[in-house]
Coordinates of C-alpha atoms in Angstrom, one line a residue:
M1 CA -87.2 39.1 -28.6
K2 CA -85.7 42.2 -30.3
S3 CA -87.8 41.6 -33.0
L4 CA -91.2 41.7 -31.5
P5 CA -92.8 45.5 -30.8
I6 CA -92.5 46.4 -27.1
P7 CA -96.5 46.8 -26.5
L8 CA -96.8 43.3 -27.2
I9 CA -93.8 42.4 -24.9
R10 CA -95.2 44.7 -21.9
N11 CA -98.8 43.0 -22.2
L12 CA -96.9 39.3 -22.4
I13 CA -98.7 37.2 -19.9
P14 CA -96.7 33.7 -19.1
S15 CA -98.4 30.7 -19.9
V16 CA -98.1 29.2 -16.5
T17 CA -100.6 29.6 -14.0
L18 CA -99.4 29.7 -10.3
N19 CA -102.9 29.2 -8.9
R20 CA -102.5 25.5 -8.6
I21 CA -99.0 24.2 -8.2
N22 CA -97.3 21.6 -6.6
G23 CA -93.9 22.0 -4.2
T24 CA -91.8 20.1 -6.8
H25 CA -92.4 22.2 -9.7
L26 CA -92.7 25.4 -7.7
L27 CA -89.1 26.5 -8.0
K28 CA -89.0 25.6 -11.8
H29 CA -92.0 27.7 -12.5
L30 CA -90.9 31.1 -10.1
E31 CA -87.8 31.1 -11.9
N32 CA -89.6 31.3 -15.5
V33 CA -92.2 33.8 -14.5
C34 CA -89.4 35.9 -12.6
E35 CA -87.4 35.5 -15.6
H36 CA -90.1 36.9 -17.8
I37 CA -90.6 40.0 -15.6
A38 CA -86.7 40.9 -15.5
L39 CA -87.3 40.4 -19.4
V40 CA -89.8 42.5 -19.9
G41 CA -88.2 45.6 -17.4
R42 CA -85.1 45.2 -19.6
Y43 CA -86.8 45.7 -23.2
T44 CA -88.9 48.5 -22.7
K45 CA -87.1 50.2 -19.9
G46 CA -86.8 54.2 -21.2
K47 CA -89.3 53.5 -24.5
S48 CA -92.7 54.6 -23.0
T49 CA -93.5 58.3 -22.2
R50 CA -95.2 58.3 -18.7
R51 CA -98.8 60.0 -18.2
G52 CA -97.1 62.7 -15.7
Y53 CA -94.7 63.9 -18.4
I54 CA -97.6 64.6 -21.0
S55 CA -99.5 66.2 -18.2
G56 CA -96.8 68.4 -17.5
Q57 CA -96.2 69.3 -21.2
V58 CA -99.8 70.3 -21.2
S59 CA -99.9 72.6 -18.2
R60 CA -96.5 74.1 -19.1
Q61 CA -98.3 74.7 -22.9
I62 CA -101.2 76.5 -21.1
G63 CA -99.0 78.6 -19.0
R64 CA -97.3 80.2 -22.2
H65 CA -100.9 80.6 -23.7
T66 CA -102.1 82.2 -20.7
G67 CA -100.8 85.9 -20.9
R68 CA -101.1 85.9 -24.9
H69 CA -104.7 84.8 -25.8
S70 CA -108.5 85.6 -23.9
S71 CA -109.8 83.2 -21.5
S72 CA -112.0 81.8 -23.9
H73 CA -109.4 80.6 -26.2
V74 CA -107.4 79.2 -23.2
S75 CA -110.5 77.2 -22.2
S76 CA -110.7 75.8 -25.7
H77 CA -107.0 74.9 -26.0
T78 CA -107.0 73.2 -22.9
S79 CA -109.7 71.2 -23.7
R80 CA -108.0 70.0 -26.6
Q81 CA -104.7 69.2 -25.0
L82 CA -106.7 67.2 -22.0
K83 CA -108.9 65.4 -24.5
K84 CA -105.6 64.5 -26.3
V85 CA -104.2 63.1 -23.2
E86 CA -107.2 61.4 -22.6
R87 CA -107.1 59.5 -25.8
H88 CA -103.4 58.3 -25.4
K89 CA -103.3 57.7 -21.5
G90 CA -103.3 54.0 -22.4
E91 CA -100.7 53.7 -24.6
G92 CA -98.0 55.9 -22.4
N93 CA -97.6 54.0 -19.1
S94 CA -94.4 53.0 -18.1
T95 CA -93.1 49.3 -17.7
K96 CA -93.3 49.7 -13.4
G97 CA -97.1 50.9 -14.0
T98 CA -97.7 47.9 -16.3
I99 CA -96.5 45.5 -13.5
R100 CA -97.5 47.1 -10.6
R101 CA -101.2 46.4 -11.6
S102 CA -100.5 42.7 -13.0
K103 CA -102.2 40.2 -11.0
L104 CA -99.3 38.3 -12.2
F105 CA -97.1 40.2 -9.4
D106 CA -99.6 39.0 -6.8
Q107 CA -99.3 35.2 -7.4
V108 CA -95.8 35.7 -7.2
D109 CA -95.9 37.1 -3.8
E110 CA -98.1 34.3 -2.9
Q111 CA -96.1 31.7 -4.3
F112 CA -92.8 33.2 -2.6
D113 CA -94.7 32.8 0.8
K114 CA -95.4 29.1 0.0
A115 CA -91.9 28.8 -1.0
V116 CA -90.9 29.8 2.2
V117 CA -93.0 27.4 4.1
L118 CA -91.4 24.6 2.1
L119 CA -87.9 25.3 2.6
P120 CA -87.0 22.2 4.3
E121 CA -88.0 20.3 1.1
F122 CA -85.9 22.4 -1.5
G123 CA -82.5 21.5 0.1
P124 CA -79.3 23.6 -0.6
S125 CA -79.6 24.1 -4.4
G126 CA -83.4 24.8 -4.1
I127 CA -82.8 27.5 -1.9
I128 CA -80.4 29.2 -4.1
R129 CA -82.9 29.0 -7.3
L130 CA -85.3 30.7 -5.0
L131 CA -82.6 33.6 -4.2
Y132 CA -82.1 33.7 -7.5
A133 CA -85.9 34.0 -8.4
L134 CA -86.2 36.8 -5.6
Q135 CA -83.1 38.5 -7.2
K136 CA -85.0 39.1 -10.4
I137 CA -87.8 41.0 -9.1
K138 CA -87.3 44.6 -8.3
Y139 CA -89.8 45.5 -5.3
G140 CA -88.9 49.3 -5.6
K141 CA -91.4 50.6 -2.6
K142 CA -92.2 47.2 -1.4
K143 CA -88.6 46.2 0.0
R144 CA -89.8 45.5 3.4
K145 CA -91.6 42.4 1.3
K146 CA -88.2 41.1 -0.1
N147 CA -86.5 41.7 3.1
N148 CA -89.2 39.7 5.1
I149 CA -88.7 36.8 2.6
L150 CA -84.9 36.7 2.9
K151 CA -85.4 37.2 6.9
R152 CA -87.4 34.0 7.1
I153 CA -85.0 32.2 4.8
E154 CA -82.0 33.0 7.2
Y155 CA -84.3 31.9 10.4
Y156 CA -84.4 29.0 8.5
L157 CA -80.6 28.5 7.8
L158 CA -79.6 29.7 11.2
R159 CA -82.0 28.3 13.5
D160 CA -85.1 25.5 12.1
S161 CA -82.4 23.5 10.4
V162 CA -80.0 23.1 13.1
N163 CA -82.9 21.9 15.2
D164 CA -84.0 19.2 12.3
R165 CA -83.6 15.8 13.4
V166 CA -85.3 14.9 9.8
Y167 CA -83.1 16.7 7.6
N168 CA -80.0 18.7 8.9
F169 CA -79.2 21.3 5.8
W170 CA -75.5 22.3 7.0
S171 CA -74.6 18.3 6.9
H172 CA -76.0 18.2 3.1
L173 CA -74.2 21.8 2.3
K174 CA -71.5 21.1 -0.1
I175 CA -68.8 23.8 -0.8
N176 CA -70.2 25.4 -4.0
D177 CA -73.5 25.5 -2.9
T178 CA -71.9 27.4 0.2
I179 CA -70.0 29.7 -1.9
L180 CA -73.3 30.4 -4.0
L181 CA -75.1 31.0 -1.0
F182 CA -73.0 33.6 0.1
R183 CA -73.2 35.2 -3.8
M184 CA -76.9 35.1 -3.7
F185 CA -77.5 37.0 -0.4
I186 CA -74.8 39.5 -1.5
K187 CA -76.7 40.1 -4.6
N188 CA -79.9 40.5 -2.9
N189 CA -78.3 43.2 -0.5
Y190 CA -79.0 41.2 2.5
F191 CA -75.6 41.6 4.7
E192 CA -76.9 39.9 8.2
P193 CA -73.4 39.5 10.0
A194 CA -74.4 36.3 12.0
L195 CA -75.5 34.6 8.3
L196 CA -72.6 35.8 6.1
C197 CA -70.3 34.9 9.3
K198 CA -71.9 31.3 9.2
L199 CA -71.1 31.1 5.3
M200 CA -67.5 32.5 5.2
G201 CA -67.0 30.1 8.2
E202 CA -68.1 27.3 5.9
V203 CA -65.8 28.5 3.4
V204 CA -62.9 28.9 4.6
Y205 CA -63.3 25.4 7.0
N206 CA -63.4 23.6 4.0
E207 CA -61.0 25.6 1.8
D208 CA -59.2 22.8 1.1
F209 CA -62.0 21.1 -1.3
C210 CA -62.2 24.6 -3.5
I211 CA -61.3 24.3 -6.9
S212 CA -60.1 27.9 -8.7
S213 CA -63.2 28.6 -9.7
D214 CA -64.8 28.2 -6.4
V215 CA -62.2 30.6 -5.0
V216 CA -62.7 33.3 -7.7
L217 CA -66.2 33.4 -7.3
F218 CA -66.1 34.0 -3.4
L219 CA -63.3 36.4 -3.3
R220 CA -65.5 38.3 -6.0
S221 CA -68.4 37.9 -3.6
Y222 CA -66.4 39.1 -1.0
H223 CA -65.3 42.1 -2.9
I224 CA -68.7 42.9 -3.9
Y225 CA -69.9 42.8 0.0
R226 CA -67.1 45.4 1.0
C227 CA -68.3 47.5 -1.3
R228 CA -71.5 47.6 -0.6
I229 CA -71.5 47.8 2.8
K230 CA -69.7 50.8 2.7
R231 CA -72.2 52.7 1.1
I232 CA -75.2 52.0 4.0
K233 CA -75.4 53.5 7.4
K234 CA -72.9 51.9 9.7
C235 CA -75.7 51.9 12.3
K236 CA -77.9 49.4 10.0
W237 CA -75.6 46.7 9.6
K238 CA -72.3 45.3 11.3
E239 CA -69.3 44.7 8.6
I240 CA -67.7 41.3 8.7
S241 CA -64.0 40.9 7.2
L242 CA -61.7 37.8 6.3
S243 CA -58.3 37.7 8.2
D244 CA -55.3 38.2 6.2
D245 CA -54.4 34.8 7.0
C246 CA -57.7 33.2 5.0
L247 CA -57.1 35.7 2.2
R248 CA -53.6 34.5 1.9
K249 CA -54.6 31.0 1.9
L250 CA -57.5 31.6 -0.5
L251 CA -54.9 33.3 -3.2
H252 CA -52.6 30.1 -2.7
I253 CA -54.8 27.9 -3.5
I254 CA -55.8 29.3 -7.1
V255 CA -51.4 29.4 -7.9
R256 CA -51.2 25.9 -6.3
N257 CA -54.0 24.7 -9.0
K258 CA -52.0 26.4 -11.5
F259 CA -54.6 28.6 -12.9
D260 CA -57.1 25.9 -13.6
H261 CA -60.0 28.4 -14.8
T262 CA -61.2 29.9 -17.7
H263 CA -59.5 33.4 -19.2
K264 CA -62.0 35.6 -17.8
E265 CA -61.4 34.4 -14.3
M266 CA -58.4 34.6 -15.0
C267 CA -58.6 38.3 -15.3
T268 CA -61.0 38.7 -12.1
F269 CA -58.1 37.2 -10.1
F270 CA -55.8 39.4 -10.9
S271 CA -57.8 42.0 -10.0
L272 CA -58.4 40.6 -7.2
F273 CA -54.7 40.1 -6.3
S274 CA -54.2 43.7 -7.1
I275 CA -56.8 44.9 -4.0
Y276 CA -55.7 42.3 -1.5
G277 CA -52.0 41.4 -2.6
R278 CA -50.8 43.9 0.0
I279 CA -51.5 41.9 2.8
L280 CA -49.3 39.1 1.8
P281 CA -45.7 39.5 2.7
F282 CA -43.0 40.0 0.0
P283 CA -42.0 36.3 -0.5
E284 CA -45.7 35.2 -1.4
R285 CA -46.5 38.3 -3.0
W286 CA -43.6 38.1 -5.5
E287 CA -44.2 34.2 -6.2
I288 CA -48.0 34.9 -6.9
Y289 CA -47.3 37.9 -8.9
S290 CA -44.5 36.4 -11.2
K291 CA -46.5 33.1 -11.8
S292 CA -49.7 35.1 -13.0
I293 CA -47.6 37.2 -15.3
E294 CA -45.9 34.1 -16.8
Y295 CA -49.3 32.3 -17.4
V296 CA -51.0 35.8 -18.5
E297 CA -48.4 36.1 -20.9
K298 CA -48.3 32.3 -22.6
T299 CA -52.5 33.1 -22.9
Q300 CA -52.3 37.0 -23.6
L301 CA -53.9 36.1 -27.1
G302 CA -57.0 34.8 -25.7
Y303 CA -58.2 37.5 -23.4
S304 CA -60.5 40.6 -24.8
P305 CA -60.0 44.0 -25.0
R306 CA -61.8 44.5 -21.7
D307 CA -59.5 41.5 -20.2
I308 CA -56.8 43.3 -21.1
K309 CA -57.7 46.8 -19.9
N310 CA -58.4 44.9 -16.8
F311 CA -54.8 43.5 -16.7
I312 CA -53.3 46.9 -17.3
L313 CA -55.3 48.9 -14.6
S314 CA -54.2 45.9 -11.9
L315 CA -50.9 46.2 -13.3
F316 CA -50.3 50.0 -12.1
R317 CA -52.2 49.2 -8.9
I318 CA -49.6 46.1 -8.2
N319 CA -46.8 48.3 -9.0
S320 CA -47.5 50.6 -5.9
F321 CA -47.2 47.8 -3.1
L322 CA -45.1 44.9 -5.4
F323 CA -41.7 46.0 -3.5
D324 CA -42.9 46.9 -0.1
G325 CA -41.0 45.4 2.4
A326 CA -38.6 43.7 0.1
C327 CA -35.4 42.5 1.7
V328 CA -32.9 42.0 -1.3
P329 CA -29.5 41.0 -0.4
G330 CA -27.0 43.1 -1.8
N331 CA -24.8 40.4 -3.6
D332 CA -25.2 39.2 -7.1
G333 CA -28.0 37.7 -6.1
S334 CA -31.4 39.4 -5.6
L335 CA -33.8 37.3 -3.9
M336 CA -35.8 35.1 -6.1
G337 CA -34.7 37.0 -8.9
V338 CA -36.1 40.4 -7.6
P339 CA -34.1 43.6 -9.2
Q340 CA -32.1 45.4 -6.0
M341 CA -34.2 48.4 -5.1
G342 CA -32.7 52.0 -5.2
K343 CA -33.9 55.4 -3.7
K344 CA -36.0 55.8 -6.5
S345 CA -38.0 52.7 -5.9
H346 CA -41.3 53.6 -7.5
V347 CA -39.3 54.0 -11.0
E348 CA -37.3 51.1 -10.5
S349 CA -40.0 48.8 -9.5
L350 CA -42.0 49.9 -12.6
S351 CA -39.0 49.0 -14.9
V352 CA -39.8 45.4 -13.5
V353 CA -43.6 45.9 -14.5
N354 CA -42.9 47.8 -17.9
P355 CA -42.0 44.7 -20.6
T356 CA -45.6 43.1 -19.6
L357 CA -47.0 46.4 -19.9
R358 CA -45.8 47.6 -23.3
K359 CA -47.3 43.9 -24.5
L360 CA -50.3 44.6 -23.1
F361 CA -50.8 48.0 -24.4
H362 CA -49.3 46.8 -27.7
L363 CA -52.5 43.9 -27.6
Y364 CA -55.1 46.2 -26.5
N365 CA -54.1 49.1 -28.9
K366 CA -54.4 46.7 -31.7
H367 CA -57.5 45.1 -31.0
N368 CA -59.7 47.5 -29.2
T369 CA -62.4 48.9 -31.5
D370 CA -65.5 50.0 -29.5
V371 CA -64.2 52.0 -26.2
R372 CA -65.6 54.8 -23.9
V373 CA -63.2 57.8 -23.7
E374 CA -63.9 57.8 -20.0
D375 CA -62.4 54.6 -19.6
E376 CA -59.3 55.5 -21.9
L377 CA -59.0 58.6 -19.6
R378 CA -58.8 55.8 -16.7
I379 CA -56.2 54.1 -18.5
L380 CA -54.1 57.6 -19.0
E381 CA -55.0 59.0 -15.2
S382 CA -53.4 55.1 -13.9
A383 CA -50.2 55.6 -16.3
V384 CA -49.5 58.6 -15.5
R385 CA -49.7 58.1 -11.4
S386 CA -47.7 55.2 -11.5
H387 CA -45.0 57.0 -13.3
Y388 CA -45.0 55.4 -16.8
Y389 CA -44.7 57.5 -19.4
H390 CA -43.8 55.4 -22.7
Y391 CA -45.4 57.3 -25.6
D392 CA -45.8 54.6 -28.0
S393 CA -47.9 52.8 -25.4
L394 CA -49.9 55.6 -25.0
E395 CA -49.8 57.0 -28.2
S396 CA -53.5 55.8 -29.7
I397 CA -55.0 56.8 -26.1
L398 CA -53.9 60.1 -26.4
F399 CA -55.0 60.7 -29.6
H400 CA -58.4 59.1 -29.3
I401 CA -59.4 61.2 -26.1
K402 CA -58.0 64.4 -28.0
N403 CA -60.4 63.8 -30.9
N404 CA -63.4 62.8 -28.4
I405 CA -62.8 65.5 -25.7
A406 CA -66.2 66.9 -26.1
Q407 CA -67.8 64.1 -24.9
L408 CA -65.9 64.0 -21.6
G409 CA -67.6 67.5 -20.1
L410 CA -65.5 70.2 -18.6
S411 CA -63.7 68.9 -15.5
N412 CA -62.6 65.5 -17.4
G413 CA -61.6 67.7 -20.3
V414 CA -59.6 69.8 -17.5
K415 CA -58.3 66.5 -16.2
F416 CA -56.9 65.2 -19.7
V417 CA -54.8 68.5 -19.7
R418 CA -53.2 68.2 -16.7
L419 CA -52.2 64.8 -17.6
V420 CA -51.0 65.6 -21.0
R421 CA -48.9 68.3 -19.2
K422 CA -47.4 65.9 -16.7
L423 CA -46.5 63.9 -19.3
R424 CA -45.1 66.7 -21.5
N425 CA -42.8 67.8 -18.4
A426 CA -41.8 64.0 -18.1
H427 CA -40.0 64.4 -21.6
S428 CA -38.1 67.5 -20.8
S429 CA -34.8 67.7 -20.9
D430 CA -34.5 67.7 -16.8
A431 CA -37.1 65.0 -16.5
V432 CA -35.1 62.0 -18.4
V433 CA -35.2 59.6 -15.5
H434 CA -38.6 59.0 -15.9
T435 CA -38.6 58.0 -19.7
D436 CA -37.3 55.2 -21.5
A437 CA -33.5 55.0 -21.3
C438 CA -33.1 54.2 -25.1
A439 CA -35.0 56.7 -26.7
S440 CA -32.8 58.9 -28.8
N441 CA -33.0 62.8 -28.6
T442 CA -34.8 63.1 -31.8
D443 CA -37.6 60.5 -31.0
T444 CA -37.6 62.7 -27.5
K445 CA -38.2 65.9 -29.5
F446 CA -41.0 64.0 -31.7
V447 CA -43.0 63.1 -28.6
R448 CA -42.5 66.5 -27.5
H449 CA -44.1 67.9 -30.3
M450 CA -46.8 65.6 -30.6
L451 CA -47.6 66.5 -27.0
D452 CA -47.9 69.9 -27.2
H453 CA -49.7 69.8 -30.4
I454 CA -52.3 67.7 -28.4
L455 CA -52.2 70.6 -25.4
T456 CA -53.0 73.4 -28.9
N457 CA -55.7 71.7 -29.7
C458 CA -57.2 71.3 -26.6
A459 CA -57.1 75.3 -25.9
E460 CA -59.0 75.6 -28.9
V461 CA -61.5 73.6 -28.2
F462 CA -61.7 75.2 -24.7
R463 CA -61.9 78.6 -26.5
T464 CA -65.1 77.6 -28.8

């Protein structure tokens, strides 16, 4: 599709006609057409020029000429510009305008109405496919149409299917179908509390039948829901949440199954643990952390630079609560091999995470070739906030940001300078506790010199 010209893609009409179609093939055709509409919108986004933009340019040009030329010249100039707009008005329509005028959209709306009537014939997998197709359509100002379809699906799931003596929908619903239904409603931004509570209850009730991939997908969808619901007015939706006991059981399922999932799912699980692991009691928290780190270190070469970046950020979040509530005996043996915490617990707890962090930073700096400066700044900010000042780990990030500081803008540039100053103060003679105890005096002087060099270069950039 990338090799095709944009006007051709914009004017493509699917070969499927939706005027006469039976219920058996309805879902398949709806998926194909909705995928096509989403594909057209993706390839033509930002490529075309709107007519309003051209007309605005014409009016501004006319305004500039008004004070300098006579009325006859202005009228002739205006007529030429308007003819130019009329000549090109059919070429510069946006993608939204093209799709909105198409009869295809009207056919899709009709077939969605037909699909809602045929919900009892679809079963769980069919409803999931219907929600997936609905997600591909961006209704824009017609959100009420989409919400009506979602409400009718909800009414069927919570009321009609319960009273159906021929086909009981919930008795045929499997655990992975339940999780996918929950995810699809979240993806469609439909947060009806009764429906989501019912689906979450089904997942928790059948948690013993979940595999690791199911748990990761469900928790990720749950986290997306928690993030999106906070951006909506509280009066519109009532927020629902999983209990701490349910979250604890779901996290333990993954450890019990010995992380039987893909590398990407492992990265997602570790990020979720860094967010929800705080609710666990310390022994369980330490068990999940130690087993996760052991697995990550064994498989560290299989992760992409983006995954490694997420591991690093997650480790910094975990460090902030890992030893909260730890009861460590004073004798030899610390509980479960955990070092005893002193007064400066944030520094001592970081010493537990340090070896893994250095390995991950080494992999990140070695294999990372395509990176955004904003992402590097986020890593540096998390490191300094967590009192991680190992220069060898942060050197590549520091100089990459310094060389591209113009891309950050003023506010982020000032933030970078403040972070470097904190790093510089940590390597001063009166703050040795924060740095590597094995570093020699010469190494410390070299680090201070390099940080001063970065600060000097940044000051020169701000002056220009």
